[in-house]
Amino acid sequence: MKKGQDTRDLLQTHARRLFWSKGYSNVSVREVAKAAGVDVALIARYFGSKLGLFEATLDTLKKINPDDFPTADSLVDVFVELFSNAPKEGTEASPISMILLNANDSDVGTIVARIQYEYWQSGLEKIIGSKSQAALFFAAMMGFSVGQKILHLDGIAELGSDEYRAQLRHMLTTAIASPDF
């Protein structure tokens, strides 16, 4: 039983890295099996299908629990530190890369949208108290990450610096403070 769980975990780990860094449709089950060093038939055995394997990678995502954030300011504090302490280089596939690469995929896009809402958006709405401000908060977070990690915009400070923290804090608090449309 332990060996089976180890194999399942190994497949899930490599699938997460590949699906989240290359996109679901750009990765084959053979590629995942090869990366994990196991027979491709084990994907069907443990997950039923490629789609089942992708869905299993989403189980590792953390949910935003409104009980963990008594105020919107505490939410901003946590996200500023989370992003400031992220790996400098894209050494690990992130939830943001998973969204960017898979939200528009015809096979898994609706799953990604559902997960985004269930895991993050609904919690943000409860903490912030507004659908539109929660959406702006999430969009600001995504946009800031894209600007820094993907586009390498010159105007964004060095990751982890005090200036970076101040810039990100400004973006997130502005999103929360925006008028509710």
PDB file of N, CA and C in Angstrom, residues 10-41 43 50 53:
ATOM      1  N   LEU A  10       4.196  10.622  -6.473  1.00  0.00           N
ATOM      2  CA  LEU A  10       5.216  10.936  -7.464  1.00  0.00           C
ATOM      3  C   LEU A  10       4.572  11.417  -8.768  1.00  0.00           C
ATOM      4  N   LEU A  11       3.541  10.703  -9.215  1.00  0.00           N
ATOM      5  CA  LEU A  11       2.828  11.110 -10.430  1.00  0.00           C
ATOM      6  C   LEU A  11       2.183  12.487 -10.244  1.00  0.00           C
ATOM      7  N   GLN A  12       1.577  12.693  -9.106  1.00  0.00           N
ATOM      8  CA  GLN A  12       0.909  13.962  -8.842  1.00  0.00           C
ATOM      9  C   GLN A  12       1.915  15.115  -8.802  1.00  0.00           C
ATOM     10  N   THR A  13       3.056  14.894  -8.196  1.00  0.00           N
ATOM     11  CA  THR A  13       4.094  15.924  -8.115  1.00  0.00           C
ATOM     12  C   THR A  13       4.601  16.312  -9.500  1.00  0.00           C
ATOM     13  N   HIS A  14       4.911  15.317 -10.315  1.00  0.00           N
ATOM     14  CA  HIS A  14       5.423  15.614 -11.662  1.00  0.00           C
ATOM     15  C   HIS A  14       4.337  16.189 -12.562  1.00  0.00           C
ATOM     16  N   ALA A  15       3.115  15.723 -12.402  1.00  0.00           N
ATOM     17  CA  ALA A  15       2.005  16.280 -13.180  1.00  0.00           C
ATOM     18  C   ALA A  15       1.789  17.745 -12.825  1.00  0.00           C
ATOM     19  N   ARG A  16       1.832  18.065 -11.536  1.00  0.00           N
ATOM     20  CA  ARG A  16       1.659  19.458 -11.112  1.00  0.00           C
ATOM     21  C   ARG A  16       2.739  20.325 -11.748  1.00  0.00           C
ATOM     22  N   ARG A  17       3.968  19.903 -11.649  1.00  0.00           N
ATOM     23  CA  ARG A  17       5.074  20.687 -12.224  1.00  0.00           C
ATOM     24  C   ARG A  17       4.864  20.887 -13.725  1.00  0.00           C
ATOM     25  N   LEU A  18       4.499  19.836 -14.435  1.00  0.00           N
ATOM     26  CA  LEU A  18       4.356  19.926 -15.889  1.00  0.00           C
ATOM     27  C   LEU A  18       3.084  20.664 -16.311  1.00  0.00           C
ATOM     28  N   PHE A  19       1.937  20.285 -15.755  1.00  0.00           N
ATOM     29  CA  PHE A  19       0.679  20.938 -16.125  1.00  0.00           C
ATOM     30  C   PHE A  19       0.677  22.414 -15.752  1.00  0.00           C
ATOM     31  N   TRP A  20       1.270  22.736 -14.632  1.00  0.00           N
ATOM     32  CA  TRP A  20       1.248  24.113 -14.153  1.00  0.00           C
ATOM     33  C   TRP A  20       2.322  24.982 -14.803  1.00  0.00           C
ATOM     34  N   SER A  21       3.343  24.382 -15.380  1.00  0.00           N
ATOM     35  CA  SER A  21       4.390  25.186 -16.009  1.00  0.00           C
ATOM     36  C   SER A  21       4.329  25.170 -17.530  1.00  0.00           C
ATOM     37  N   LYS A  22       3.625  24.174 -18.116  1.00  0.00           N
ATOM     38  CA  LYS A  22       3.536  24.074 -19.573  1.00  0.00           C
ATOM     39  C   LYS A  22       2.101  24.157 -20.094  1.00  0.00           C
ATOM     40  N   GLY A  23       1.140  23.888 -19.223  1.00  0.00           N
ATOM     41  CA  GLY A  23      -0.261  23.881 -19.630  1.00  0.00           C
ATOM     42  C   GLY A  23      -0.760  22.470 -19.880  1.00  0.00           C
ATOM     43  N   TYR A  24      -1.985  22.219 -19.480  1.00  0.00           N
ATOM     44  CA  TYR A  24      -2.594  20.890 -19.574  1.00  0.00           C
ATOM     45  C   TYR A  24      -2.508  20.307 -20.984  1.00  0.00           C
ATOM     46  N   SER A  25      -2.912  21.067 -21.972  1.00  0.00           N
ATOM     47  CA  SER A  25      -2.955  20.546 -23.344  1.00  0.00           C
ATOM     48  C   SER A  25      -1.581  20.367 -23.972  1.00  0.00           C
ATOM     49  N   ASN A  26      -0.571  20.937 -23.361  1.00  0.00           N
ATOM     50  CA  ASN A  26       0.792  20.824 -23.886  1.00  0.00           C
ATOM     51  C   ASN A  26       1.586  19.688 -23.250  1.00  0.00           C
ATOM     52  N   VAL A  27       0.931  18.899 -22.409  1.00  0.00           N
ATOM     53  CA  VAL A  27       1.607  17.821 -21.692  1.00  0.00           C
ATOM     54  C   VAL A  27       0.856  16.516 -21.958  1.00  0.00           C
ATOM     55  N   SER A  28       1.601  15.478 -22.257  1.00  0.00           N
ATOM     56  CA  SER A  28       0.980  14.164 -22.460  1.00  0.00           C
ATOM     57  C   SER A  28       1.137  13.312 -21.199  1.00  0.00           C
ATOM     58  N   VAL A  29       0.290  12.302 -21.082  1.00  0.00           N
ATOM     59  CA  VAL A  29       0.420  11.398 -19.942  1.00  0.00           C
ATOM     60  C   VAL A  29       1.747  10.644 -20.021  1.00  0.00           C
ATOM     61  N   ARG A  30       2.209  10.389 -21.212  1.00  0.00           N
ATOM     62  CA  ARG A  30       3.522   9.725 -21.361  1.00  0.00           C
ATOM     63  C   ARG A  30       4.639  10.602 -20.796  1.00  0.00           C
ATOM     64  N   GLU A  31       4.534  11.906 -21.023  1.00  0.00           N
ATOM     65  CA  GLU A  31       5.540  12.832 -20.498  1.00  0.00           C
ATOM     66  C   GLU A  31       5.540  12.826 -18.974  1.00  0.00           C
ATOM     67  N   VAL A  32       4.351  12.812 -18.384  1.00  0.00           N
ATOM     68  CA  VAL A  32       4.240  12.775 -16.920  1.00  0.00           C
ATOM     69  C   VAL A  32       4.822  11.473 -16.385  1.00  0.00           C
ATOM     70  N   ALA A  33       4.444  10.350 -17.006  1.00  0.00           N
ATOM     71  CA  ALA A  33       4.932   9.040 -16.559  1.00  0.00           C
ATOM     72  C   ALA A  33       6.457   8.958 -16.679  1.00  0.00           C
ATOM     73  N   LYS A  34       6.992   9.467 -17.772  1.00  0.00           N
ATOM     74  CA  LYS A  34       8.444   9.445 -17.964  1.00  0.00           C
ATOM     75  C   LYS A  34       9.143  10.276 -16.889  1.00  0.00           C
ATOM     76  N   ALA A  35       8.609  11.468 -16.612  1.00  0.00           N
ATOM     77  CA  ALA A  35       9.207  12.329 -15.584  1.00  0.00           C
ATOM     78  C   ALA A  35       9.179  11.648 -14.221  1.00  0.00           C
ATOM     79  N   ALA A  36       8.098  10.898 -13.960  1.00  0.00           N
ATOM     80  CA  ALA A  36       7.962  10.204 -12.680  1.00  0.00           C
ATOM     81  C   ALA A  36       8.721   8.882 -12.650  1.00  0.00           C
ATOM     82  N   GLY A  37       9.145   8.411 -13.823  1.00  0.00           N
ATOM     83  CA  GLY A  37       9.881   7.154 -13.902  1.00  0.00           C
ATOM     84  C   GLY A  37       9.008   5.925 -13.676  1.00  0.00           C
ATOM     85  N   VAL A  38       7.745   6.010 -14.118  1.00  0.00           N
ATOM     86  CA  VAL A  38       6.816   4.890 -13.944  1.00  0.00           C
ATOM     87  C   VAL A  38       6.121   4.576 -15.261  1.00  0.00           C
ATOM     88  N   ASP A  39       5.438   3.452 -15.282  1.00  0.00           N
ATOM     89  CA  ASP A  39       4.683   3.041 -16.461  1.00  0.00           C
ATOM     90  C   ASP A  39       3.468   3.953 -16.636  1.00  0.00           C
ATOM     91  N   VAL A  40       3.182   4.337 -17.867  1.00  0.00           N
ATOM     92  CA  VAL A  40       2.077   5.238 -18.173  1.00  0.00           C
ATOM     93  C   VAL A  40       0.722   4.666 -17.744  1.00  0.00           C
ATOM     94  N   ALA A  41       0.593   3.354 -17.719  1.00  0.00           N
ATOM     95  CA  ALA A  41      -0.679   2.724 -17.322  1.00  0.00           C
ATOM     96  C   ALA A  41      -1.049   3.056 -15.870  1.00  0.00           C
ATOM     97  N   ILE A  43      -1.123   5.886 -14.507  1.00  0.00           N
ATOM     98  CA  ILE A  43      -1.942   7.105 -14.451  1.00  0.00           C
ATOM     99  C   ILE A  43      -3.417   6.723 -14.468  1.00  0.00           C
ATOM    100  N   LYS A  50      -6.104  11.436 -17.766  1.00  0.00           N
ATOM    101  CA  LYS A  50      -5.281  12.637 -17.708  1.00  0.00           C
ATOM    102  C   LYS A  50      -6.032  13.741 -16.964  1.00  0.00           C
ATOM    103  N   LEU A  53      -5.941  13.173 -13.323  1.00  0.00           N
ATOM    104  CA  LEU A  53      -4.622  13.527 -12.802  1.00  0.00           C
ATOM    105  C   LEU A  53      -4.505  15.040 -12.641  1.00  0.00           C
TER     106      LEU A  53
END
